[in-house]
XYZ file of C-alpha atoms in Angstrom:
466
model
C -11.824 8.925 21.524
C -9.585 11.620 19.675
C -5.957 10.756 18.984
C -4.756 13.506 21.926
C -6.943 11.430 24.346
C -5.008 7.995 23.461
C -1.707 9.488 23.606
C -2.838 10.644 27.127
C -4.110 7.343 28.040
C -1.546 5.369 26.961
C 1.138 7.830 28.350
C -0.189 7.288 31.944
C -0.584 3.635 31.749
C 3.387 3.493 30.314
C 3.954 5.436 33.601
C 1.798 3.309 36.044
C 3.206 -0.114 34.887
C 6.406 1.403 34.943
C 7.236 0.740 31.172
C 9.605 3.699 30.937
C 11.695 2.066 33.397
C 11.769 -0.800 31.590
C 9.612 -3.159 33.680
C 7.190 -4.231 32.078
C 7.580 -8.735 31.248
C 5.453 -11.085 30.804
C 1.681 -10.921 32.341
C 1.989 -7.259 33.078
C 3.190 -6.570 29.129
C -0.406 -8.988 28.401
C -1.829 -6.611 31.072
C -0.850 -3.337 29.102
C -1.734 -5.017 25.667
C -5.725 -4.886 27.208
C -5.243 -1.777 29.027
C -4.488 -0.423 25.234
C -6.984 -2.058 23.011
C -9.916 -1.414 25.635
C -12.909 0.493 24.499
C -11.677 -0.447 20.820
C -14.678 -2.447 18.934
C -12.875 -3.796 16.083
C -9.492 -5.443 15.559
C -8.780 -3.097 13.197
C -8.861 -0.565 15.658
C -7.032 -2.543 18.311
C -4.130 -3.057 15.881
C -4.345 1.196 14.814
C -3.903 1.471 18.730
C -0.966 -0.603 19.289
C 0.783 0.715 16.729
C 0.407 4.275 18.804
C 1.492 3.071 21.574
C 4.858 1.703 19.763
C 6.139 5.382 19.146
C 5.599 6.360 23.661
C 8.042 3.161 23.946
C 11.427 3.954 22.925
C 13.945 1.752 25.293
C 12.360 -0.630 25.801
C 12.768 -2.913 22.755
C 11.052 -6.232 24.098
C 8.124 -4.100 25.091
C 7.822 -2.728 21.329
C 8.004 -5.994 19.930
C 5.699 -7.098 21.626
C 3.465 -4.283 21.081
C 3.979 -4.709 17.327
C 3.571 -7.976 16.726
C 0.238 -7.567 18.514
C -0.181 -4.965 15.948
C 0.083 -7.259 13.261
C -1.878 -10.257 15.211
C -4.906 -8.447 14.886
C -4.231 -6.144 11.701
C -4.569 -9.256 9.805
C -7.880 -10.235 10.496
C -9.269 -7.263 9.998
C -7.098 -5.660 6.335
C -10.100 -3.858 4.976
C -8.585 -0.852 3.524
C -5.384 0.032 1.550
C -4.681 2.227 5.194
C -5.022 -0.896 7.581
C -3.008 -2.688 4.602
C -0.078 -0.127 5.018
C -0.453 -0.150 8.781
C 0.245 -3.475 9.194
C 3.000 -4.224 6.505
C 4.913 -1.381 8.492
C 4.585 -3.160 11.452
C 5.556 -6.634 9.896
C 8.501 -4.925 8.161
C 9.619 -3.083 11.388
C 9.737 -6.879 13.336
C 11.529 -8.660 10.147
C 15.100 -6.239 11.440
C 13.770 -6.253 15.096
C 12.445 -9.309 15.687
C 15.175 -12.019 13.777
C 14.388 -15.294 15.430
C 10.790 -14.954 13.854
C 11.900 -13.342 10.497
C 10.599 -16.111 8.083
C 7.083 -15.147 10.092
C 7.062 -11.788 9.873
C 8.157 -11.925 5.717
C 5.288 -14.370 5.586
C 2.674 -11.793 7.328
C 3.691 -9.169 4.767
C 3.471 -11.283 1.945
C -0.393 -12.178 3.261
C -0.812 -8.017 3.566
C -0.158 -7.738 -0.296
C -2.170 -10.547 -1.040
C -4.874 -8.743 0.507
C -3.976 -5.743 -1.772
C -4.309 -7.639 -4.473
C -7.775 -8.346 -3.862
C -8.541 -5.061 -3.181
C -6.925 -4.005 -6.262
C -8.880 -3.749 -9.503
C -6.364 -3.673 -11.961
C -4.626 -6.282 -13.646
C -1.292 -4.664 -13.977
C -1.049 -3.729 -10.478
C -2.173 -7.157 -9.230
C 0.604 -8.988 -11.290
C 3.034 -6.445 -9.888
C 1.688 -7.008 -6.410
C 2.402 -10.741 -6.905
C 5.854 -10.263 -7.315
C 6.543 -8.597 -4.139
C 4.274 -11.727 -2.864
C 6.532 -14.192 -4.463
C 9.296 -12.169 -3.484
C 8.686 -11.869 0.369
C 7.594 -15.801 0.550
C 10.739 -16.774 -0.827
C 13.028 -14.848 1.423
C 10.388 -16.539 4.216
C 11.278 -19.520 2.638
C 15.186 -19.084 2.214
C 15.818 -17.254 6.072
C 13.450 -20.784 7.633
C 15.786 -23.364 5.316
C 19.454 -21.301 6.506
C 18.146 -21.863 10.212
C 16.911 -25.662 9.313
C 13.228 -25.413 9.660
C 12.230 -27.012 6.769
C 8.259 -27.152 7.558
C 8.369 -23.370 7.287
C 10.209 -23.085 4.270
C 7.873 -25.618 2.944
C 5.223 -24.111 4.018
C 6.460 -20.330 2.560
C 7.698 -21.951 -0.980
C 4.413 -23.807 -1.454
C 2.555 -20.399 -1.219
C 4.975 -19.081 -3.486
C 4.506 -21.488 -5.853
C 0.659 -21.527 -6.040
C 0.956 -17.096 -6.294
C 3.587 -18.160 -9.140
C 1.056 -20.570 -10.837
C -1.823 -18.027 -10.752
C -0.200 -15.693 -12.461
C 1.950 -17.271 -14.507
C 5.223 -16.392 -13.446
C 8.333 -17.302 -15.223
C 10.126 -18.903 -11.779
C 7.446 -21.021 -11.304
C 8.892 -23.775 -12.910
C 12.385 -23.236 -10.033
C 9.293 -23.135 -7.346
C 8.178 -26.583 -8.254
C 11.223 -28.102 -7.826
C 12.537 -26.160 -4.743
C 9.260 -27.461 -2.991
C 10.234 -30.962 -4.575
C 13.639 -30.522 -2.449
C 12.413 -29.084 0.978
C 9.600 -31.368 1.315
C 11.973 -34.007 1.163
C 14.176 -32.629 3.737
C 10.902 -32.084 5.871
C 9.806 -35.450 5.416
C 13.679 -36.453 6.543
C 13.102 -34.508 9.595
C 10.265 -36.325 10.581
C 12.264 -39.817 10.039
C 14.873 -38.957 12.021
C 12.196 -38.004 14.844
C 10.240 -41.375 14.463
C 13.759 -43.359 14.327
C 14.994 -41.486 16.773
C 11.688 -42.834 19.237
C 11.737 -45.748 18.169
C 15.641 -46.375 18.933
C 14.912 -45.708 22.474
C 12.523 -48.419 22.693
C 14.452 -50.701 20.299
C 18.321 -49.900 21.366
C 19.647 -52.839 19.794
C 17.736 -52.477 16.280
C 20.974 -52.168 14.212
C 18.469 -51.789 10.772
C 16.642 -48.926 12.859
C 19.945 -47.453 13.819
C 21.901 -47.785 10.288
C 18.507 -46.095 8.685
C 18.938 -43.336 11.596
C 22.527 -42.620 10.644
C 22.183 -42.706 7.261
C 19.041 -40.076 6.865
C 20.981 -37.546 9.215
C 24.413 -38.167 7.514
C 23.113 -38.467 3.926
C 19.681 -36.583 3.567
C 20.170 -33.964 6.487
C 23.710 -33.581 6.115
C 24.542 -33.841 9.677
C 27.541 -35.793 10.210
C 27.626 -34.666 14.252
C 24.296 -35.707 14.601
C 24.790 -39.312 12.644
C 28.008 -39.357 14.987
C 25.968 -39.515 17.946
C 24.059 -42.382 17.204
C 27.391 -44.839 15.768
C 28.291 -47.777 18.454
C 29.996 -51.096 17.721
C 26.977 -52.491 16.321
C 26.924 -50.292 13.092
C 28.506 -51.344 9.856
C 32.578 -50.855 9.860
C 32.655 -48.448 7.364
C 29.987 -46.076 9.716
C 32.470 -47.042 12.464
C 35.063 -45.338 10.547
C 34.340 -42.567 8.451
C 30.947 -40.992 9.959
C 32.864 -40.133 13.410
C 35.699 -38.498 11.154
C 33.005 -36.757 9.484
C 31.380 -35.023 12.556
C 35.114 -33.431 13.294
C 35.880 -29.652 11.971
C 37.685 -30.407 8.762
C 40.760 -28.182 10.510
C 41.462 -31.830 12.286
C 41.116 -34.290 9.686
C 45.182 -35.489 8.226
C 45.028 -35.673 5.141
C 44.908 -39.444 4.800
C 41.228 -39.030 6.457
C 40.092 -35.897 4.200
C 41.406 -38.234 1.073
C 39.147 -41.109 2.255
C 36.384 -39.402 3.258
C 36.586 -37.506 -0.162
C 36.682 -41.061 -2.046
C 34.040 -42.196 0.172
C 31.327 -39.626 0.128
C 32.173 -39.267 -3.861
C 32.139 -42.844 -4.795
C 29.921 -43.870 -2.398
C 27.235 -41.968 -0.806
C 27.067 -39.715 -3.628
C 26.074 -42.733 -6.073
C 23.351 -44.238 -3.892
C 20.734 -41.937 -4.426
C 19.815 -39.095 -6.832
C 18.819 -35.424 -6.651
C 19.340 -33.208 -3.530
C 21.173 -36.852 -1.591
C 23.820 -36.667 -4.777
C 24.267 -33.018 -4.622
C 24.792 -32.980 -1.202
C 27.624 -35.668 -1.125
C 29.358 -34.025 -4.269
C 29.515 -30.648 -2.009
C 31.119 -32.808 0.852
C 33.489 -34.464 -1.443
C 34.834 -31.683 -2.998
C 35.108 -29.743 0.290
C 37.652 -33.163 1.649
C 39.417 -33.053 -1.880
C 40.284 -29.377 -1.746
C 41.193 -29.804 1.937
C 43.727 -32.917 1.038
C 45.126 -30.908 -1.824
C 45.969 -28.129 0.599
C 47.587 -30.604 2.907
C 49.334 -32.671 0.493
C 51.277 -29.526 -1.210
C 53.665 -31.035 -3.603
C 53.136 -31.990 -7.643
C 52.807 -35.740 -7.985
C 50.137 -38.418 -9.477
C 48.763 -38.202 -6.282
C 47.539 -34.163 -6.308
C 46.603 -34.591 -9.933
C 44.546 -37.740 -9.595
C 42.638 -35.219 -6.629
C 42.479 -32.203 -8.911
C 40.531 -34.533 -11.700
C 38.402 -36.176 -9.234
C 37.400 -32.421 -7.915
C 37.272 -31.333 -11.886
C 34.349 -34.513 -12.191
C 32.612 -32.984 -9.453
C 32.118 -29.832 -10.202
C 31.047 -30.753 -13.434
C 28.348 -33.244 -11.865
C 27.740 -30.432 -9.130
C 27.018 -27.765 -12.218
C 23.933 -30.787 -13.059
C 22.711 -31.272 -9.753
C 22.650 -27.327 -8.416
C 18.704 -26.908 -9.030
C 18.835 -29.360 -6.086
C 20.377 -26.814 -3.685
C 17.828 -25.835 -0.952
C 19.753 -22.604 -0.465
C 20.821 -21.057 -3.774
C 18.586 -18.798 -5.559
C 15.890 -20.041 -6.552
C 15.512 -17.666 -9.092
C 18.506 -18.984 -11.469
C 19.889 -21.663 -9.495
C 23.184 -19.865 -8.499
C 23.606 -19.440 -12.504
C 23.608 -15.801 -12.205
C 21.099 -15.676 -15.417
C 17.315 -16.057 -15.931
C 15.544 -16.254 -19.219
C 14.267 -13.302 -20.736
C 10.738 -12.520 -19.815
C 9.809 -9.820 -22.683
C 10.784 -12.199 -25.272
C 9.205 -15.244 -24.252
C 7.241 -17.124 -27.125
C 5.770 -20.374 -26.143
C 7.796 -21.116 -23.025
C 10.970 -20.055 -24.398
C 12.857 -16.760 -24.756
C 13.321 -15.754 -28.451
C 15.578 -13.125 -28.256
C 13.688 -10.992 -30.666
C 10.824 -8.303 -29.768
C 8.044 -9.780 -28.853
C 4.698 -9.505 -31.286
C 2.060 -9.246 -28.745
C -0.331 -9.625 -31.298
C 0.536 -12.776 -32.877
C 2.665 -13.513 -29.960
C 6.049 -13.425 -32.470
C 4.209 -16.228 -35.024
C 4.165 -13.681 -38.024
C 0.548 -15.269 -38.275
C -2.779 -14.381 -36.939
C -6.030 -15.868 -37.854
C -7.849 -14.559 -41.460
C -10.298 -12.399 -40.437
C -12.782 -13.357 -42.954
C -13.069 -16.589 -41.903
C -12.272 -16.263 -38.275
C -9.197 -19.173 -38.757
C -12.122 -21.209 -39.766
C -10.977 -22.276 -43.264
C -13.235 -25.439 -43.919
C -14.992 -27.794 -42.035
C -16.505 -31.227 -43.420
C -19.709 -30.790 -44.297
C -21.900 -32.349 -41.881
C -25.357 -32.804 -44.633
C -22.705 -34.792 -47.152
C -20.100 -35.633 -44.167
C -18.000 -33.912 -46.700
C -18.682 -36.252 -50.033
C -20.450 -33.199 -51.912
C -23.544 -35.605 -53.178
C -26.448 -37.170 -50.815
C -27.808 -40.362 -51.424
C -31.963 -40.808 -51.828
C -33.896 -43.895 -52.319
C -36.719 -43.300 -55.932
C -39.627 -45.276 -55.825
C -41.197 -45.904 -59.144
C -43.508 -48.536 -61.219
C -40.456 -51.134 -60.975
C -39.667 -50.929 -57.130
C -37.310 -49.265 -55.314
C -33.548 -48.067 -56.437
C -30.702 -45.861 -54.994
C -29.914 -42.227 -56.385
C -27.659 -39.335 -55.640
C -27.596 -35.241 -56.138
C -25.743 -32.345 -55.493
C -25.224 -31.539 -51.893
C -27.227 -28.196 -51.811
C -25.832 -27.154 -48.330
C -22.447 -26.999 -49.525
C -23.105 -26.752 -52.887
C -21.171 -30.049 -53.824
C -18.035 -28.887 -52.633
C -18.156 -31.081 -49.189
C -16.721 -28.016 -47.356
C -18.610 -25.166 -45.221
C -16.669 -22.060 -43.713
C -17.603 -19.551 -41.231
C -18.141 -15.837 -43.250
C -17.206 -12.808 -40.756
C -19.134 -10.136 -43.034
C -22.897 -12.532 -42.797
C -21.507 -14.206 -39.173
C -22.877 -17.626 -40.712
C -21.814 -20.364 -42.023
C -21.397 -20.454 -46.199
C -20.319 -23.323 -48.602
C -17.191 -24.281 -49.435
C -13.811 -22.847 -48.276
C -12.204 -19.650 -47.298
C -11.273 -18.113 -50.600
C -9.608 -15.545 -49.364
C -6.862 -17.496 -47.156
C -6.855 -20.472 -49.482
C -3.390 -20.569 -50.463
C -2.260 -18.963 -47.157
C -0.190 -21.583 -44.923
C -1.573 -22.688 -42.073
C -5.120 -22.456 -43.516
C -7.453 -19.869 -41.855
C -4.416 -17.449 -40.820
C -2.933 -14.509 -42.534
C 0.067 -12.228 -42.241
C 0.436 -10.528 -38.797
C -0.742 -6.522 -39.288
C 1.467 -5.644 -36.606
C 4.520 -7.040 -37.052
C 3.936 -7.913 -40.875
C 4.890 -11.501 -40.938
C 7.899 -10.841 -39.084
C 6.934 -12.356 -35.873
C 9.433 -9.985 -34.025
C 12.880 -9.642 -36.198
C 14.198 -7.061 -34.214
C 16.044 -7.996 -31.265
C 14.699 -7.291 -27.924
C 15.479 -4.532 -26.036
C 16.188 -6.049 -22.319
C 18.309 -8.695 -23.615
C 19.835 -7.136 -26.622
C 19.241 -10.809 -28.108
C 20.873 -12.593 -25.460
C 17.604 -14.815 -24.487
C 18.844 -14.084 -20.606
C 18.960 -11.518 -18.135
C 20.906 -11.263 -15.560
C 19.541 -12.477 -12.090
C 18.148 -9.260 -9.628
C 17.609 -11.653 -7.278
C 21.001 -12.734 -6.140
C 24.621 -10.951 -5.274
């Protein structure tokens, strides 16, 4: 069927369903869906058919996304060419704005398109590039799911990204390890709460069940309305007190409260556990700190004894930022990243990178191959060999010459006859290490010059964040 006849087609089914009027919900959009894709063999071709019928839609915006997230339902099971590739990131890219309650999906779809590209790709340099959009696009899947609190998706998207990181050796896939570290705790917390949560209904007068309940919302989750919920005059006094404060809007706490809840959450909550717990608490501290300051307004002992205390934080808070679910993951909310052209051994250098020696100065002697001298395996590397002489008077114990090594107890590998010879390298001999020689490229300098993206800085300036 030519493209003229599926226009036609799909223009007189938008008119018989009455999709121009915009009537078209539930079973009847289903109904429209297989009025569409019928007579198309492949899902390919059900997906290139959908995405037709997107453009005869205009109005109608719950009919289009629906349309083109059918689009992408079946473009992904069937991405066999760079066109059904492009197809079906357009369509994912067009629901990411349209479609907002399913963005972390929709980022995750098109990250899974490029993937594909990848694999159809045969270069190297193009597949590394294609990974960074990959890493990019599960990442902002990862960040949008943890800013709406759906930590198994973000999980799920940062784990991805971390494992497209690892492949190809990406410099922020160290930050990927540990963000995954942090939201698979908070997705582990989520199921606690859950389990408490049905257990407390069977158990309403567990007061261990219930303090463990309060404390994972308040502490790990951060929730301080939800912990609120679940405080009665069984719970511990200081629960009583400060965890219903805590669920107000900080606009009603005094200023006595936001002082004690500051002191408490600081001196407290924040010292009973480590990580993304401490981090948390230090954040709510500060917040109460900087709120009583603002209340108190005068110049005593008692605003500078606040302004140290929220000094002390911020200081521990600078330590404790790589546990932040929600700051770029790229630097950490640092602003900077390490320097990639430079990198030598993990670390940026700051100077131009030798790709050849990778910025040692040394590469290995190519007459030897690095292969200075090895122990001689006849002699094991004593230069004679031991041999038992029988004569008219018995038996007795003699010695000669190693002839595979030629007494010297050493053998090294000879480019020029690719064998093995006797005794050691001459030529790197009093080169140090032994079996390298000066870098031809960068002639012993291992990169003095400094590098041009960082202008010798070591860092960069993160892209990733405003």
């Amino acid at each position: 069927m030519n493209s003229t006849a599926v226009t036609l087609r799909v223009a007189a089914l938008l008119i018989v369903v009455g999709v121009l009027a915009g009537l078209v919900c539930g079973d009847e959009t289903e109904t429209f869906i297989k009025e569409i894709i019928q007579g198309a063999r492949t899902d390919s071709q059900r997906s290139a058919k959908l995405m037709e019928a997107v453009s005869m839609t205009e109005g109608n915006e719950k009919l289009q996304i629906a349309l083109l997230g059918k689009s992408v339902e079946y473009g992904v099971k069937s991405l066999r060419t760079a066109d059904d590739c492009v197809r079906v990131q357009k369509a994912a890219s067009m629901l990411v704005t349209r479609d907002p309650d399913r963005e972390p999906h929709w980022l995750a779809q098109q990250a899974k398109v490029y993937r594909r590209m990848q694999i159809l790709s045969k270069s190297k340099d193009e597949k590394s590039k294609l990974a960074d959009k990959v890493i990019d696009l599960l990442v902002r899947s990862g960040h949008v799911a943890a800013t709406k609190g759906d930590w198994k998706a973000s999980l799920s998207a940062y784990s991805e990204a971390q494992s497209v990181a690892s492949i190809y050796r990406k410099l922020v896939k160290a930050n990927l390890i540990s963000r995954v570290r942090t939201v698979l705790s908070l997705a582990r917390a989520c199921e606690q709460v859950s389990k408490y949560s049905e257990q407390l209904t069977k158990k309403p007068d567990d007061v261990d069940l219930r303090s463990s309940l309060i404390k994972t919302l308040l502490v790990t989750l951060d929730d301080p309305i939800g912990a609120a919920k679940y405080v009665n005059e069984d719970t511990d006094q200081k629960l009583q007190a400060y965890v219903p404060l805590a669920g107000k809007d900080i606009s009603e706490v005094p200023f006595e409260g936001c002082k004690s809840l500051g002191e408490w959450y600081y001196k407290e909550l924040a010292k009973s556990g480590g990580g993304l717990n401490k981090y948390r608490m230090l954040r709510r501290a500060k917040t109460y700190y900087q709120r009583a300051l603002t209340l108190h307004g005068k110049t005593d002992i008692t605003s500078a004894a606040m302004k140290h205390q929220i000094a002390q934080i911020e200081a521990e808070l600078i330590k404790t930022r790589t546990a932040d679910p929600l700051a770029c993951v790229f630097c950490f909310a640092a602003g900077k990243t390490d320097c990639g052209p430079c990198m030598v051994k993990g670390k940026s250098s700051g100077k131009l990178q030798c790709a050849k020696c990778e910025s040692s100065g040394r590469m290995k002697c190519a007459r030897c191959n690095g292969i200075y001298g090895l122990k001689c395996k006849k002699c094991s590397g004593k230069g004679i060999i031991y041999y038992i002489v029988k004569s008219y008077y018995g038996k007795y114990r003699s010695s000669k010459s190693c002839t595979t090594c030629s007494g010297t107890g050493n053998m090294h590998y000879d480019t020029r006859t690719k064998r093995y010879r006797y005794g050691t390298c001459s030529y790197c001999s009093y080169h140090s290490p032994k079996g390298s020689d000066v870098c031809t490229d960068c002639a012993g300098g291992g990169g003095t010059k400094a590098c041009p993206k960082c202008n010798g800085d070591k860092t960069l300036r993160c892209s990733r964040c405003p």
